[in-house]
PDB file of C-alpha atoms in Angstrom:
ATOM      1  CA  GLN C   1      -0.158   0.004   0.117  1.00  0.00           C
ATOM      2  CA  THR C   2       2.848   2.536   0.974  1.00  0.00           C
ATOM      3  CA  TRP C   3       4.575   1.785  -2.565  1.00  0.00           C
ATOM      4  CA  ALA C   4       1.134   2.248  -4.454  1.00  0.00           C
ATOM      5  CA  LEU C   5       0.548   5.598  -2.586  1.00  0.00           C
ATOM      6  CA  THR C   6       4.134   6.737  -3.232  1.00  0.00           C
ATOM      7  CA  TYR C   7       3.779   5.915  -6.906  1.00  0.00           C
ATOM      8  CA  ALA C   8       0.532   7.681  -7.227  1.00  0.00           C
ATOM      9  CA  ALA C   9       1.876  10.600  -5.422  1.00  0.00           C
ATOM     10  CA  HIS C  10       4.841  10.989  -7.813  1.00  0.00           C
ATOM     11  CA  LEU C  11       2.475  10.122 -10.914  1.00  0.00           C
ATOM     12  CA  PHE C  12      -0.100  12.920 -10.092  1.00  0.00           C
ATOM     13  CA  PHE C  13       2.235  15.458  -8.122  1.00  0.00           C
ATOM     14  CA  LEU C  14       0.242  14.740  -4.982  1.00  0.00           C
ATOM     15  CA  HIS C  15       3.116  14.707  -2.425  1.00  0.00           C
ATOM     16  CA  ARG C  16       1.981  15.490   1.041  1.00  0.00           C
ATOM     17  CA  TYR C  17      -1.486  14.581   0.233  1.00  0.00           C
ATOM     18  CA  PHE C  18      -1.212  10.821   0.377  1.00  0.00           C
ATOM     19  CA  SER C  19       2.409  10.352   0.797  1.00  0.00           C
ATOM     20  CA  ASN C  20       5.246  11.919   2.883  1.00  0.00           C
ATOM     21  CA  GLU C  21       7.787  11.497  -0.204  1.00  0.00           C
ATOM     22  CA  ASP C  22       9.320  14.975  -0.889  1.00  0.00           C
ATOM     23  CA  THR C  23      12.089  14.106  -3.383  1.00  0.00           C
ATOM     24  CA  VAL C  24      12.452  14.214  -7.170  1.00  0.00           C
ATOM     25  CA  PHE C  25       9.505  16.184  -8.311  1.00  0.00           C
ATOM     26  CA  TRP C  26       8.944  18.653  -5.515  1.00  0.00           C
ATOM     27  CA  SER C  27       9.144  21.560  -7.623  1.00  0.00           C
ATOM     28  CA  LEU C  28       6.560  20.431 -10.007  1.00  0.00           C
ATOM     29  CA  VAL C  29       4.441  19.699  -7.143  1.00  0.00           C
ATOM     30  CA  ALA C  30       4.492  23.388  -6.152  1.00  0.00           C
ATOM     31  CA  GLU C  31       3.685  24.434  -9.755  1.00  0.00           C
ATOM     32  CA  THR C  32       0.957  21.875 -10.249  1.00  0.00           C
ATOM     33  CA  ARG C  33      -0.668  23.067  -7.000  1.00  0.00           C
ATOM     34  CA  PHE C  34      -0.465  26.508  -8.682  1.00  0.00           C
ATOM     35  CA  TYR C  35      -2.260  25.495 -11.815  1.00  0.00           C
ATOM     36  CA  ILE C  36      -4.974  23.576  -9.899  1.00  0.00           C
ATOM     37  CA  PHE C  37      -5.840  26.268  -7.309  1.00  0.00           C
ATOM     38  CA  ALA C  38      -5.080  29.598  -9.249  1.00  0.00           C
ATOM     39  CA  PRO C  39      -7.991  29.660 -11.659  1.00  0.00           C
ATOM     40  CA  PHE C  40     -10.502  29.164  -8.752  1.00  0.00           C
ATOM     41  CA  ILE C  41      -8.821  31.840  -6.782  1.00  0.00           C
ATOM     42  CA  VAL C  42      -8.795  34.267  -9.543  1.00  0.00           C
ATOM     43  CA  LEU C  43     -12.355  33.778 -10.337  1.00  0.00           C
ATOM     44  CA  ALA C  44     -13.368  34.480  -6.777  1.00  0.00           C
ATOM     45  CA  LEU C  45     -11.228  37.478  -6.490  1.00  0.00           C
ATOM     46  CA  LEU C  46     -12.637  38.840  -9.855  1.00  0.00           C
ATOM     47  CA  GLN C  47     -16.065  38.961  -8.102  1.00  0.00           C
ATOM     48  CA  LEU C  48     -14.652  41.693  -5.713  1.00  0.00           C
ATOM     49  CA  GLY C  49     -13.873  45.328  -6.216  1.00  0.00           C
ATOM     50  CA  SER C  50     -10.147  46.241  -6.834  1.00  0.00           C
ATOM     51  CA  ARG C  51      -9.528  47.672  -3.430  1.00  0.00           C
ATOM     52  CA  THR C  52     -11.121  44.732  -1.685  1.00  0.00           C
ATOM     53  CA  ARG C  53      -9.256  42.336  -4.011  1.00  0.00           C
ATOM     54  CA  TYR C  54      -5.909  43.832  -3.079  1.00  0.00           C
ATOM     55  CA  LEU C  55      -6.774  43.782   0.705  1.00  0.00           C
ATOM     56  CA  ALA C  56      -7.932  39.994   0.437  1.00  0.00           C
ATOM     57  CA  LEU C  57      -4.595  39.127  -1.388  1.00  0.00           C
ATOM     58  CA  ALA C  58      -2.506  41.086   1.136  1.00  0.00           C
ATOM     59  CA  GLY C  59      -4.299  39.632   4.024  1.00  0.00           C
ATOM     60  CA  ALA C  60      -3.978  36.030   2.832  1.00  0.00           C
ATOM     61  CA  ILE C  61      -0.324  36.724   2.436  1.00  0.00           C
ATOM     62  CA  LEU C  62       0.111  38.092   5.830  1.00  0.00           C
ATOM     63  CA  VAL C  63      -1.975  35.409   7.495  1.00  0.00           C
ATOM     64  CA  LEU C  64      -0.093  32.566   5.873  1.00  0.00           C
ATOM     65  CA  SER C  65       3.268  34.247   6.639  1.00  0.00           C
ATOM     66  CA  GLY C  66       2.107  34.431  10.446  1.00  0.00           C
ATOM     67  CA  ILE C  67       1.224  30.816  10.581  1.00  0.00           C
ATOM     68  CA  ASN C  68       4.505  29.854   9.011  1.00  0.00           C
ATOM     69  CA  PHE C  69       6.296  32.005  11.646  1.00  0.00           C
ATOM     70  CA  MET C  70       4.677  30.400  14.438  1.00  0.00           C
ATOM     71  CA  ARG C  71       5.403  26.823  12.983  1.00  0.00           C
ATOM     72  CA  ALA C  72       8.871  27.740  12.462  1.00  0.00           C
ATOM     73  CA  LEU C  73       9.151  28.849  16.129  1.00  0.00           C
ATOM     74  CA  SER C  74       7.486  25.707  17.552  1.00  0.00           C
ATOM     75  CA  SER C  75       9.542  23.189  15.257  1.00  0.00           C
ATOM     76  CA  PRO C  76      12.643  24.563  13.428  1.00  0.00           C
ATOM     77  CA  PRO C  77      14.059  22.231  10.627  1.00  0.00           C
ATOM     78  CA  ALA C  78      16.737  19.829  11.799  1.00  0.00           C
ATOM     79  CA  THR C  79      19.019  20.116   8.703  1.00  0.00           C
ATOM     80  CA  TRP C  80      19.172  22.316   5.667  1.00  0.00           C
ATOM     81  CA  ILE C  81      17.696  19.586   3.446  1.00  0.00           C
ATOM     82  CA  MET C  82      14.551  19.494   5.755  1.00  0.00           C
ATOM     83  CA  TYR C  83      14.546  23.429   5.454  1.00  0.00           C
ATOM     84  CA  PHE C  84      14.769  23.247   1.837  1.00  0.00           C
ATOM     85  CA  LEU C  85      11.962  20.759   1.384  1.00  0.00           C
ATOM     86  CA  THR C  86       9.601  22.281   4.222  1.00  0.00           C
ATOM     87  CA  ILE C  87      10.053  25.748   2.633  1.00  0.00           C
ATOM     88  CA  ASN C  88       8.608  24.516  -0.567  1.00  0.00           C
ATOM     89  CA  ILE C  89       6.675  21.507  -0.333  1.00  0.00           C
ATOM     90  CA  PRO C  90       3.657  22.531   1.978  1.00  0.00           C
ATOM     91  CA  LEU C  91       0.838  24.301   0.299  1.00  0.00           C
ATOM     92  CA  ARG C  92       0.918  26.882   3.334  1.00  0.00           C
ATOM     93  CA  ASN C  93       4.439  27.924   2.134  1.00  0.00           C
ATOM     94  CA  SER C  94       4.129  27.705  -1.567  1.00  0.00           C
ATOM     95  CA  ALA C  95       0.726  29.600  -1.493  1.00  0.00           C
ATOM     96  CA  VAL C  96       2.533  32.780  -0.186  1.00  0.00           C
ATOM     97  CA  PHE C  97       4.798  32.900  -3.098  1.00  0.00           C
ATOM     98  CA  PHE C  98       2.140  32.418  -5.821  1.00  0.00           C
ATOM     99  CA  LEU C  99      -0.355  34.763  -4.112  1.00  0.00           C
ATOM    100  CA  THR C 100       2.430  37.546  -4.026  1.00  0.00           C
ATOM    101  CA  GLY C 101       2.844  36.928  -7.877  1.00  0.00           C
ATOM    102  CA  MET C 102      -0.896  36.897  -8.346  1.00  0.00           C
ATOM    103  CA  LEU C 103      -1.100  40.243  -6.504  1.00  0.00           C
ATOM    104  CA  CYS C 104       1.485  41.700  -9.032  1.00  0.00           C
ATOM    105  CA  CYS C 105      -0.435  40.377 -12.058  1.00  0.00           C
ATOM    106  CA  PHE C 106      -3.657  41.943 -10.739  1.00  0.00           C
ATOM    107  CA  MET C 107      -1.993  45.249 -10.229  1.00  0.00           C
ATOM    108  CA  TRP C 108      -0.681  45.218 -13.754  1.00  0.00           C
ATOM    109  CA  SER C 109      -4.059  44.302 -15.211  1.00  0.00           C
ATOM    110  CA  ASP C 110      -5.551  47.442 -13.445  1.00  0.00           C
ATOM    111  CA  ARG C 111      -5.242  50.100 -16.097  1.00  0.00           C
ATOM    112  CA  LYS C 112      -6.028  52.860 -13.830  1.00  0.00           C
ATOM    113  CA  LEU C 113      -3.418  51.841 -11.350  1.00  0.00           C
ATOM    114  CA  MET C 114      -0.715  50.890 -13.782  1.00  0.00           C
ATOM    115  CA  HIS C 115      -1.335  54.534 -15.491  1.00  0.00           C
ATOM    116  CA  SER C 116      -0.563  56.134 -12.326  1.00  0.00           C
ATOM    117  CA  MET C 117       2.431  53.777 -11.661  1.00  0.00           C
ATOM    118  CA  SER C 118       3.852  54.598 -15.246  1.00  0.00           C
ATOM    119  CA  THR C 119       4.073  58.284 -14.308  1.00  0.00           C
ATOM    120  CA  ARG C 120       7.716  59.327 -13.671  1.00  0.00           C
ATOM    121  CA  PRO C 121       9.631  58.696 -11.403  1.00  0.00           C
ATOM    122  CA  TYR C 122       7.408  55.751 -10.083  1.00  0.00           C
ATOM    123  CA  PRO C 123       8.658  53.144 -12.457  1.00  0.00           C
ATOM    124  CA  ASP C 124      12.203  53.928 -11.548  1.00  0.00           C
ATOM    125  CA  VAL C 125      11.340  53.960  -7.811  1.00  0.00           C
ATOM    126  CA  ILE C 126       9.473  50.544  -8.035  1.00  0.00           C
ATOM    127  CA  PHE C 127      12.102  48.846 -10.025  1.00  0.00           C
ATOM    128  CA  GLY C 128      14.942  50.188  -7.657  1.00  0.00           C
ATOM    129  CA  ALA C 129      13.107  49.198  -4.497  1.00  0.00           C
ATOM    130  CA  GLY C 130      12.720  45.656  -6.106  1.00  0.00           C
ATOM    131  CA  ILE C 131      16.451  45.543  -6.841  1.00  0.00           C
ATOM    132  CA  LEU C 132      17.565  46.851  -3.588  1.00  0.00           C
ATOM    133  CA  LEU C 133      15.321  44.356  -1.732  1.00  0.00           C
ATOM    134  CA  PHE C 134      16.621  41.329  -3.973  1.00  0.00           C
ATOM    135  CA  LEU C 135      20.301  42.493  -3.362  1.00  0.00           C
ATOM    136  CA  GLY C 136      19.792  42.935   0.236  1.00  0.00           C
ATOM    137  CA  LEU C 137      18.130  39.517   0.721  1.00  0.00           C
ATOM    138  CA  THR C 138      20.558  37.469  -1.502  1.00  0.00           C
ATOM    139  CA  ALA C 139      23.908  39.246  -0.356  1.00  0.00           C
ATOM    140  CA  GLY C 140      23.052  39.997   3.076  1.00  0.00           C
ATOM    141  CA  THR C 141      21.675  36.574   4.309  1.00  0.00           C
ATOM    142  CA  VAL C 142      22.331  33.072   3.988  1.00  0.00           C
ATOM    143  CA  PRO C 143      19.450  30.884   4.262  1.00  0.00           C
ATOM    144  CA  TYR C 144      21.341  27.738   4.005  1.00  0.00           C
ATOM    145  CA  ASN C 145      24.880  27.049   2.771  1.00  0.00           C
ATOM    146  CA  ASP C 146      25.993  23.688   3.958  1.00  0.00           C
ATOM    147  CA  TYR C 147      25.105  20.528   5.600  1.00  0.00           C
ATOM    148  CA  SER C 148      24.591  22.202   9.017  1.00  0.00           C
ATOM    149  CA  LEU C 149      22.410  24.373  10.832  1.00  0.00           C
ATOM    150  CA  ARG C 150      24.145  27.601   9.965  1.00  0.00           C
ATOM    151  CA  GLY C 151      21.660  30.325   8.658  1.00  0.00           C
ATOM    152  CA  LEU C 152      18.368  28.316   9.681  1.00  0.00           C
ATOM    153  CA  ASN C 153      16.418  30.627  11.670  1.00  0.00           C
ATOM    154  CA  TRP C 154      12.752  32.249  11.944  1.00  0.00           C
ATOM    155  CA  PHE C 155      13.594  34.652   9.086  1.00  0.00           C
ATOM    156  CA  SER C 156      14.980  32.095   6.661  1.00  0.00           C
ATOM    157  CA  GLU C 157      11.964  29.873   7.015  1.00  0.00           C
ATOM    158  CA  THR C 158       9.073  32.549   7.078  1.00  0.00           C
ATOM    159  CA  LEU C 159       9.945  35.812   5.336  1.00  0.00           C
ATOM    160  CA  PHE C 160      13.007  35.220   3.249  1.00  0.00           C
ATOM    161  CA  PHE C 161      11.373  33.670   0.261  1.00  0.00           C
ATOM    162  CA  PRO C 162       8.084  35.714   0.473  1.00  0.00           C
ATOM    163  CA  LEU C 163      10.386  38.875   0.386  1.00  0.00           C
ATOM    164  CA  VAL C 164      12.135  37.495  -2.700  1.00  0.00           C
ATOM    165  CA  ALA C 165       8.786  36.979  -4.486  1.00  0.00           C
ATOM    166  CA  LEU C 166       7.893  40.519  -3.533  1.00  0.00           C
ATOM    167  CA  ALA C 167      11.338  41.737  -4.957  1.00  0.00           C
ATOM    168  CA  PHE C 168      10.807  39.945  -8.236  1.00  0.00           C
ATOM    169  CA  SER C 169       7.155  41.340  -8.465  1.00  0.00           C
ATOM    170  CA  LEU C 170       8.491  45.050  -7.889  1.00  0.00           C
ATOM    171  CA  ILE C 171      11.145  44.445 -10.488  1.00  0.00           C
ATOM    172  CA  LEU C 172       8.708  43.261 -13.092  1.00  0.00           C
ATOM    173  CA  LEU C 173       6.308  45.998 -12.300  1.00  0.00           C
ATOM    174  CA  GLY C 174       8.821  48.615 -12.677  1.00  0.00           C
ATOM    175  CA  LEU C 175       9.952  47.134 -16.078  1.00  0.00           C
ATOM    176  CA  LEU C 176       6.418  46.892 -17.272  1.00  0.00           C
ATOM    177  CA  ALA C 177       5.720  50.308 -16.328  1.00  0.00           C
ATOM    178  CA  GLY C 178       8.700  51.600 -18.405  1.00  0.00           C
ATOM    179  CA  CYS C 179      11.617  52.322 -16.082  1.00  0.00           C
ATOM    180  CA  SER C 180      14.803  53.958 -17.454  1.00  0.00           C
ATOM    181  CA  CYS C 181      16.745  50.624 -17.621  1.00  0.00           C
ATOM    182  CA  ARG C 182      14.025  48.638 -19.580  1.00  0.00           C
ATOM    183  CA  LYS C 183      16.030  48.655 -22.878  1.00  0.00           C
ATOM    184  CA  PHE C 184      19.011  47.131 -20.926  1.00  0.00           C
ATOM    185  CA  PHE C 185      16.845  44.159 -19.946  1.00  0.00           C
ATOM    186  CA  GLU C 186      15.848  43.937 -23.662  1.00  0.00           C
ATOM    187  CA  SER C 187      19.510  43.681 -24.680  1.00  0.00           C
ATOM    188  CA  ARG C 188      20.643  40.628 -26.764  1.00  0.00           C
ATOM    189  CA  LEU C 189      22.634  39.277 -23.889  1.00  0.00           C
ATOM    190  CA  LEU C 190      19.907  39.313 -21.283  1.00  0.00           C
ATOM    191  CA  ARG C 191      17.454  37.836 -23.896  1.00  0.00           C
ATOM    192  CA  GLY C 192      19.934  34.996 -24.413  1.00  0.00           C
ATOM    193  CA  ILE C 193      20.210  34.210 -20.636  1.00  0.00           C
ATOM    194  CA  ALA C 194      16.283  34.251 -20.697  1.00  0.00           C
ATOM    195  CA  LEU C 195      16.490  31.502 -23.691  1.00  0.00           C
ATOM    196  CA  ILE C 196      18.712  29.313 -21.715  1.00  0.00           C
ATOM    197  CA  SER C 197      17.204  29.759 -18.331  1.00  0.00           C
ATOM    198  CA  TYR C 198      14.739  26.531 -18.712  1.00  0.00           C
ATOM    199  CA  SER C 199      17.865  24.381 -19.459  1.00  0.00           C
ATOM    200  CA  THR C 200      19.657  25.841 -16.688  1.00  0.00           C
ATOM    201  CA  PHE C 201      16.746  24.914 -14.361  1.00  0.00           C
ATOM    202  CA  LEU C 202      16.843  21.340 -15.551  1.00  0.00           C
ATOM    203  CA  VAL C 203      20.442  20.708 -14.746  1.00  0.00           C
ATOM    204  CA  HIS C 204      21.011  22.966 -11.788  1.00  0.00           C
ATOM    205  CA  ASN C 205      20.894  20.182  -9.352  1.00  0.00           C
ATOM    206  CA  ILE C 206      23.863  18.525 -10.949  1.00  0.00           C
ATOM    207  CA  PHE C 207      26.397  21.106  -9.917  1.00  0.00           C
ATOM    208  CA  ALA C 208      24.571  23.082  -7.135  1.00  0.00           C
ATOM    209  CA  GLY C 209      25.937  21.015  -4.380  1.00  0.00           C
ATOM    210  CA  GLU C 210      29.365  20.830  -5.633  1.00  0.00           C
ATOM    211  CA  ALA C 211      29.371  24.618  -5.984  1.00  0.00           C
ATOM    212  CA  TRP C 212      28.688  25.052  -2.427  1.00  0.00           C
ATOM    213  CA  THR C 213      31.279  22.563  -1.476  1.00  0.00           C
ATOM    214  CA  ILE C 214      34.056  24.189  -3.412  1.00  0.00           C
ATOM    215  CA  ALA C 215      33.042  27.764  -2.259  1.00  0.00           C
ATOM    216  CA  ASP C 216      33.145  26.481   1.466  1.00  0.00           C
ATOM    217  CA  ARG C 217      36.454  25.051   0.827  1.00  0.00           C
ATOM    218  CA  TRP C 218      38.058  27.828  -0.776  1.00  0.00           C
ATOM    219  CA  LEU C 219      36.639  30.630   1.460  1.00  0.00           C
ATOM    220  CA  GLY C 220      36.262  28.752   4.846  1.00  0.00           C
ATOM    221  CA  SER C 221      33.689  29.086   7.557  1.00  0.00           C
ATOM    222  CA  GLY C 222      34.464  32.968   8.161  1.00  0.00           C
ATOM    223  CA  ALA C 223      33.646  34.271   4.693  1.00  0.00           C
ATOM    224  CA  SER C 224      30.916  37.081   4.381  1.00  0.00           C
ATOM    225  CA  ALA C 225      27.364  36.050   2.947  1.00  0.00           C
ATOM    226  CA  SER C 226      27.887  38.219  -0.135  1.00  0.00           C
ATOM    227  CA  LEU C 227      31.376  36.779  -0.961  1.00  0.00           C
ATOM    228  CA  LEU C 228      29.949  33.155  -0.514  1.00  0.00           C
ATOM    229  CA  TRP C 229      27.087  33.819  -2.767  1.00  0.00           C
ATOM    230  CA  LEU C 230      29.174  35.414  -5.456  1.00  0.00           C
ATOM    231  CA  THR C 231      31.729  32.601  -5.254  1.00  0.00           C
ATOM    232  CA  VAL C 232      29.008  29.888  -5.470  1.00  0.00           C
ATOM    233  CA  PHE C 233      27.434  31.720  -8.335  1.00  0.00           C
ATOM    234  CA  ALA C 234      30.814  31.949 -10.344  1.00  0.00           C
ATOM    235  CA  VAL C 235      31.620  28.209  -9.538  1.00  0.00           C
ATOM    236  CA  TYR C 236      28.151  27.264 -10.502  1.00  0.00           C
ATOM    237  CA  MET C 237      27.929  28.956 -13.812  1.00  0.00           C
ATOM    238  CA  ALA C 238      31.510  27.913 -14.820  1.00  0.00           C
ATOM    239  CA  CYS C 239      30.448  24.178 -14.459  1.00  0.00           C
ATOM    240  CA  THR C 240      26.869  24.688 -15.882  1.00  0.00           C
ATOM    241  CA  LEU C 241      27.031  27.041 -18.729  1.00  0.00           C
ATOM    242  CA  PRO C 242      28.819  24.786 -21.336  1.00  0.00           C
ATOM    243  CA  LEU C 243      26.182  21.869 -20.742  1.00  0.00           C
ATOM    244  CA  VAL C 244      23.263  24.480 -20.778  1.00  0.00           C
ATOM    245  CA  VAL C 245      24.307  26.207 -24.161  1.00  0.00           C
ATOM    246  CA  PHE C 246      24.493  22.544 -25.627  1.00  0.00           C
ATOM    247  CA  LEU C 247      21.253  21.529 -24.357  1.00  0.00           C
ATOM    248  CA  TYR C 248      19.398  24.600 -25.754  1.00  0.00           C
ATOM    249  CA  PHE C 249      20.905  24.492 -29.173  1.00  0.00           C
ATOM    250  CA  PHE C 250      21.035  20.767 -29.609  1.00  0.00           C
ATOM    251  CA  VAL C 251      17.955  19.607 -27.561  1.00  0.00           C
ATOM    252  CA  GLU C 252      15.508  22.499 -26.755  1.00  0.00           C
ATOM    253  CA  LYS C 253      15.753  24.626 -29.743  1.00  0.00           C
ATOM    254  CA  PRO C 254      15.313  21.984 -32.364  1.00  0.00           C
ATOM    255  CA  PHE C 255      11.996  20.857 -30.719  1.00  0.00           C
ATOM    256  CA  ILE C 256      10.865  24.524 -30.548  1.00  0.00           C
ATOM    257  CA  ASP C 257      11.566  25.017 -34.136  1.00  0.00           C
ATOM    258  CA  ARG C 258       9.955  22.017 -35.161  1.00  0.00           C
ATOM    259  CA  ALA C 259       6.856  22.848 -33.314  1.00  0.00           C
ATOM    260  CA  HIS C 260       6.800  26.279 -35.165  1.00  0.00           C
ATOM    261  CA  LYS C 261       7.041  24.310 -38.456  1.00  0.00           C
ATOM    262  CA  VAL C 262       4.403  21.829 -37.929  1.00  0.00           C
ATOM    263  CA  PRO C 263       1.344  22.663 -40.035  1.00  0.00           C
ATOM    264  CA  ALA C 264      -1.942  23.095 -38.384  1.00  0.00           C
ATOM    265  CA  LYS C 265      -4.377  20.430 -39.100  1.00  0.00           C
ATOM    266  CA  ASN C 266      -7.274  20.986 -41.449  1.00  0.00           C
ATOM    267  CA  GLY C 267      -5.761  24.212 -42.564  1.00  0.00           C
ATOM    268  CA  HIS C 268      -6.532  25.880 -39.189  1.00  0.00           C
ATOM    269  CA  SER C 269      -3.781  27.918 -37.235  1.00  0.00           C
TER     270      SER C 269
END
């Protein structure tokens, strides 16, 4: 029976519903939950006025963050692996992330609000706030960086990732509203990075652990958080980029091109 439930959980991405298995497809589980629940949440929110809608989303984010905070105080994770899994797998955690993104989408679809936000200097202020928040979170904190408890605390388990989601939302809103550096993000270099991002996601787990190990060995335990992050990123990209470029041009792109060339059935496009 345990084997059957585990197999069903992996097959239908139902981890933590009928099984305690967390490995292998944990990221797809979080995404599948979004696709299942998001349409119903959006339909319900569309029945509300814009102001009530924003208040409902903000309130849900705060309530869920509070629940996560209390659970973190009562039962902190024993290892960084448990931290990494518990921060993403339970619906109470992943819901905070996609609700934050949903709030960003509703704000962008609000023409009156976005018209106000597109007036100078608001786009630059919004984008700058997102960049500063992201840099402060990634360079100033270490949620986990080795096989120990270093960096595991109430902040890393409750507020860190929702604030990262907020930072990305602010960055996107600023770009969509027409901030001064929008053309830079439309450059060929950054568009190329965007094209290989999915292949990077597919292979990131192969080198991520080794990058942390190498960085810790080089820098030692007394290294600052920002230096550690930068070193890990450099090592990781040096190992990953050749494989990622190969996968994109010889695996992903041929299938994309083939899909674009396939004629529509019965002459319909």
